[in-house]
Structure formats: structure tokens, C-alpha cells
CSV table of C-alpha atoms in Angstrom, one decimal:
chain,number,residue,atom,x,y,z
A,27,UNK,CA,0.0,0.0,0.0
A,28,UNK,CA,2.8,2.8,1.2
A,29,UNK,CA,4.5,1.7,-2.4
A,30,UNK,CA,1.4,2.5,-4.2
A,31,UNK,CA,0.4,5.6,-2.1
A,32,UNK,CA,4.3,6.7,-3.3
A,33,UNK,CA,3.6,5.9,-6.6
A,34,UNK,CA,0.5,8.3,-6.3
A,35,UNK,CA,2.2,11.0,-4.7
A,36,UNK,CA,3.9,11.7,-8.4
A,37,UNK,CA,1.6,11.4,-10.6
A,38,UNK,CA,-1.2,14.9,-10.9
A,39,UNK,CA,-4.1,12.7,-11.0
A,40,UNK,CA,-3.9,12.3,-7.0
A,41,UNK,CA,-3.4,15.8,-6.3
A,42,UNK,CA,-6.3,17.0,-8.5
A,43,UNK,CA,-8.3,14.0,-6.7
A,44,UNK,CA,-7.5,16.0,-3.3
A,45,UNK,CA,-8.3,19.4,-4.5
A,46,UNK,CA,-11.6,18.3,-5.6
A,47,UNK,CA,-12.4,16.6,-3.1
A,48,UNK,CA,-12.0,19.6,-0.6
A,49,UNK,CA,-13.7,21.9,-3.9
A,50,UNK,CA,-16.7,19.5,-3.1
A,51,UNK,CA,-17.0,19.8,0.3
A,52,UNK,CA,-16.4,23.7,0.0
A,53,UNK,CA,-19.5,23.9,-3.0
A,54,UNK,CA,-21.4,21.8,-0.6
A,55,UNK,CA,-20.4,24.3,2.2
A,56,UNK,CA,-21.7,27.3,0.1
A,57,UNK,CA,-25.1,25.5,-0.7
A,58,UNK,CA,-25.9,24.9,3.7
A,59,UNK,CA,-25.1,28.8,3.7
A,60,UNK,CA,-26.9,30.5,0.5
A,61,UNK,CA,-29.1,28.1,-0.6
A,62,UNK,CA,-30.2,26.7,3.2
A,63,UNK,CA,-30.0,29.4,4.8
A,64,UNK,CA,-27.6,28.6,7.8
A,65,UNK,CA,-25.4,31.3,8.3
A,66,UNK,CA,-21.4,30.4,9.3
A,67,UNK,CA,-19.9,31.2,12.4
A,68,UNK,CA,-16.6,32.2,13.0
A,69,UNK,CA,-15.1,28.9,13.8
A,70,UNK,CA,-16.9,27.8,10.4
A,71,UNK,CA,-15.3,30.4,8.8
A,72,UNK,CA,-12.1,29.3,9.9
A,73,UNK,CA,-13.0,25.6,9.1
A,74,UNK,CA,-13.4,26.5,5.4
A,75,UNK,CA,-9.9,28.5,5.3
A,76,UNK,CA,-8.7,24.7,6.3
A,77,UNK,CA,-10.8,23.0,3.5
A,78,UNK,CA,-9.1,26.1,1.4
A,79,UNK,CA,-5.4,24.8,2.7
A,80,UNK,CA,-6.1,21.4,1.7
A,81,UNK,CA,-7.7,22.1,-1.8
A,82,UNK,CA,-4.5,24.3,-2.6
A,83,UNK,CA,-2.4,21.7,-1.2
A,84,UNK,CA,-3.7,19.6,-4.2
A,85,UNK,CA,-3.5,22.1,-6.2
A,86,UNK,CA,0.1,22.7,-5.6
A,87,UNK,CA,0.9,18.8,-5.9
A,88,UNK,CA,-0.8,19.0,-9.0
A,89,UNK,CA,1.6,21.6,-10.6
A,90,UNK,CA,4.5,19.7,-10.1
A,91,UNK,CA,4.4,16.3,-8.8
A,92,UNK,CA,7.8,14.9,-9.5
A,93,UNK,CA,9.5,18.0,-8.2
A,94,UNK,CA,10.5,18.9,-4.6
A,95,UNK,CA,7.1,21.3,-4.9
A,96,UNK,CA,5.4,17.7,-3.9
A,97,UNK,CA,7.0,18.2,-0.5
A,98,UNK,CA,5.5,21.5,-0.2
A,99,UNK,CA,2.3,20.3,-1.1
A,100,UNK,CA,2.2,17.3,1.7
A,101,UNK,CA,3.6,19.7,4.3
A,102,UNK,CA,0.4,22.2,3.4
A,103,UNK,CA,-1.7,19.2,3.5
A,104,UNK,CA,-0.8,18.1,6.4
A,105,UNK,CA,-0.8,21.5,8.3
A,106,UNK,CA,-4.2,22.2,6.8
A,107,UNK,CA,-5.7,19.1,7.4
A,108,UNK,CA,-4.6,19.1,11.2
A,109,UNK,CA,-5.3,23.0,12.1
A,110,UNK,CA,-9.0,21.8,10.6
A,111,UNK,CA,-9.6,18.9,12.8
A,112,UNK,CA,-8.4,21.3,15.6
A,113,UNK,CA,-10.6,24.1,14.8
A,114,UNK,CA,-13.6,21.6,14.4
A,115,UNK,CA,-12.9,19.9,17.6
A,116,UNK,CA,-12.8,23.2,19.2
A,117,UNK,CA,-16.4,24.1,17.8
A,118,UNK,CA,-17.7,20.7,18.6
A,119,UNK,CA,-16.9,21.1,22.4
A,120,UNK,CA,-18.0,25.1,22.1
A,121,UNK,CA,-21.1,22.9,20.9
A,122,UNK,CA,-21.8,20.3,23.1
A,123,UNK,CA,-20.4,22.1,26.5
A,124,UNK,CA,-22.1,25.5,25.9
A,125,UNK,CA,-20.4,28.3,28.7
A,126,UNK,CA,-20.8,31.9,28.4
A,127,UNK,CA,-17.3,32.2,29.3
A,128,UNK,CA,-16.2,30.3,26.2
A,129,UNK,CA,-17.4,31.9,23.0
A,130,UNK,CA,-16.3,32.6,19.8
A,131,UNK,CA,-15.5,36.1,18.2
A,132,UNK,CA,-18.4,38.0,16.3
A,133,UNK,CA,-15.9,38.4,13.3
A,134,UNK,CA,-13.0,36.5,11.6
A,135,UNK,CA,-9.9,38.1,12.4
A,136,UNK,CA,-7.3,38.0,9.2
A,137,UNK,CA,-4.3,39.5,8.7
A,138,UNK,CA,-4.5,43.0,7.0
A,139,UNK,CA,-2.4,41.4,4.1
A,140,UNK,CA,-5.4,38.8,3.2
A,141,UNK,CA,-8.4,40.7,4.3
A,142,UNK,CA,-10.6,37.5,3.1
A,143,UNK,CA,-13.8,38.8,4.6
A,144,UNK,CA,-13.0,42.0,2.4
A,145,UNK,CA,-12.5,40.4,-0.6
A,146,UNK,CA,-15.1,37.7,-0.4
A,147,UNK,CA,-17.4,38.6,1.8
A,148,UNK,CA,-20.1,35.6,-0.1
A,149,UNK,CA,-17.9,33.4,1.3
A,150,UNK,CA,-15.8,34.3,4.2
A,151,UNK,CA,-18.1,37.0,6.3
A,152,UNK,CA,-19.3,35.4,9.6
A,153,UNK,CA,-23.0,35.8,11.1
A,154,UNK,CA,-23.9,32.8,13.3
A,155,UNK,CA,-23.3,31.7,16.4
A,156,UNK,CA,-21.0,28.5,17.3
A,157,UNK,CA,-22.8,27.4,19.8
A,158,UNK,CA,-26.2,26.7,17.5
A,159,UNK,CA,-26.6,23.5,16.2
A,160,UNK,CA,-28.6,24.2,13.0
A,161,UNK,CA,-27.8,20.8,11.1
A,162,UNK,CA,-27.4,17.9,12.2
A,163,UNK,CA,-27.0,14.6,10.1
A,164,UNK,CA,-27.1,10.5,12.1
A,165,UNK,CA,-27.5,13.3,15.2
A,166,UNK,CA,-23.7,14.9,14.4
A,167,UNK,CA,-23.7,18.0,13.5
A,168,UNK,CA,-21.5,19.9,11.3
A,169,UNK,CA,-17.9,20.3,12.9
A,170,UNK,CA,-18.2,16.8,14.0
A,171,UNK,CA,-18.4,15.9,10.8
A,172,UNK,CA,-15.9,18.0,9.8
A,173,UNK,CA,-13.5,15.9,12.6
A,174,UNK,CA,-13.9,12.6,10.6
A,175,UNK,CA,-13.4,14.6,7.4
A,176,UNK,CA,-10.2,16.5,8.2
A,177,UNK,CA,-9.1,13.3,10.5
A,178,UNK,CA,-9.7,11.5,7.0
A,179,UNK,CA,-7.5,14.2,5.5
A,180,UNK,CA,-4.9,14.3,7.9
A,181,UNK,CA,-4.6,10.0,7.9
A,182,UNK,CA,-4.0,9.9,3.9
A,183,UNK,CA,-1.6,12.6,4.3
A,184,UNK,CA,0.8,11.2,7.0
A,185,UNK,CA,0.3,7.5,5.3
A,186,UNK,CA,1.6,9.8,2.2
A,187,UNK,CA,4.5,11.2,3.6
A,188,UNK,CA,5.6,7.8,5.0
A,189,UNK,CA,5.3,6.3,1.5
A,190,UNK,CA,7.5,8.2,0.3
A,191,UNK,CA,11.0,6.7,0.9
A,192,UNK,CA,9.2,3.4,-0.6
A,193,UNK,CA,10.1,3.2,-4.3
A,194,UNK,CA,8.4,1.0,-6.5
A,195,UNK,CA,9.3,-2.3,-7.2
A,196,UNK,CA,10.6,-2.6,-11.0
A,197,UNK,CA,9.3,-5.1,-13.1
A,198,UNK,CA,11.2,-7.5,-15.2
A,199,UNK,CA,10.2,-8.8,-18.7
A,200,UNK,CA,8.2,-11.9,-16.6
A,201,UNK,CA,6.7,-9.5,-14.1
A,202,UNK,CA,8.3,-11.2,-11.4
């Protein structure tokens, strides 16, 4: 399996697997909020800057794959992919323990050099609350899914990076 994985890890066809899988779940993330009507909270907002790492992780694999760019592209990955099961832990507890002491902030902060909210408002401007569960799906509701999904993410991506000293085996005329 880890020879295979390596094996994937230089060819585009994984990396743009990756980005649009993290483009779906985005899409599918913009439907709950304009076509649904549940409004993001900050932590959500922050949650889909994750999703954002890990679809231009993929993208970035997919521009290069046999060059050292690949290692930039599993270190986003993986860095996305663990800051989002992070966030979405945090929101799940701000969920399912609800204090008045612990709340999340009425606006995203971003740094004044990628003023997201500013340039996308559509898609980055917070205006719900955490602590509302307004979906729920089996009785989990959004961030804990987004746990298994960035947990998902974040398993794929380390099994990646330990594949990678693990060359595949070469074949000769008999296949043997």
C-alpha cells in the first residue's frame, strides 16, 4: 500500500483527486449557507480556510508532482488538514459544552495582508453563532463531521509522507 500511495504521490491525477475533493466539500459548504440558509460562524469560517489549505495543497501537488514542490504540497496538507480537525474539535466542544465564558468572536480576524472577509465577503463574512446546532446529520452536527473529514484528510496525508522513501518495485520482462 505505502509503495502504491508513493507511486500516487507523483503522478497529478492524486493531487487533483484532493483538491476536488476539498472543492466539493467547500460547493457543498456554500449550498448549507446561500441556498439553506444557515449562516457560518466564525469557527466555520475558519474551518473552510482549512478546507481552502487542503484544496491548494492539491492544487500545488498537481503543478509539479515529481519535483521537490510535492514536499511543499504534503507539508500544506498536512498542516491544513490538522489546524481543521483542531478548529472543528474546538467548535464541537464550544457545541456540546455551551459556557458563556467560552465563545467565539463575532468576526474572523485575518491578517491585513489577506483581508478575506473584504474580498469575499459571499464566502468568508461570519453571522452565526457556534454554539447553534442548526444541522445535524445520524445526530452529528456539522464540525463533528468535519472531525472525521479532516481526520480523514490528515490520515492519507501522513500515510503519504511515510510512503515516500518506498520506491516502486521494478518489473522485469516476466513481471516477477
Amino acid at each position: 500500500m505505502l509503495r502504491y500511495l508513493n507511486q500516487c504521490s507523483y503522478g497529478r491525477g492524486a493531487w487533483l483527486l484532493l483538491a476536488l475533493t476539498a472543492l466539493a466539500f467547500e460547493l457543498t459548504a456554500l449550498y448549507f449557507q446561500h441556498v439553506m440558509g444557515l449562516q457560518p460562524c466564525v469557527m466555520c469560517i475558519y474551518e473552510r480556510c482549512a478546507l481552502f489549505g487542503v484544496m491548494g495543497a492539491g492544487i500545488v501537488g498537481a503543478i509539479a508532482p515529481k519535483t521537490p514542490l510535492r514536499w511543499a504540497a504534503i507539508l500544506i496538507w498536512i498542516y491544513s488538514a490538522y489546524e481543521g480537525a483542531r478548529l472543528s474539535y474546538e467548535h464541537t466542544m464550544i457545541q456540546l459544552h455551551p459556557n458563556p465564558f467560552v465563545t467565539c468572536d463575532f468576526a474572523a480576524r485575518f491578517p491585513t495582508w489577506l483581508p478575506l472577509d473584504k474580498w469575499l465577503p459571499a464566502v468568508f463574512v461570519a453571522s452565526g453563532d457556534c454554539a447553534e446546532r442548526g444541522w445535524t446529520f445520524l445526530t452529528w452536527s456539522m464540525p463533528q463531521w468535519m472531525i472525521v473529514i479532516f481526520a480523514a484528510y490528515l490520515l492519507v496525508a501522513l500515510l503519504v509522507l511515510i510512503a515516500q522513501p518506498f520506491k516502486p518495485k521494478r518489473r522485469d520482462l516476466f513481471g516477477r
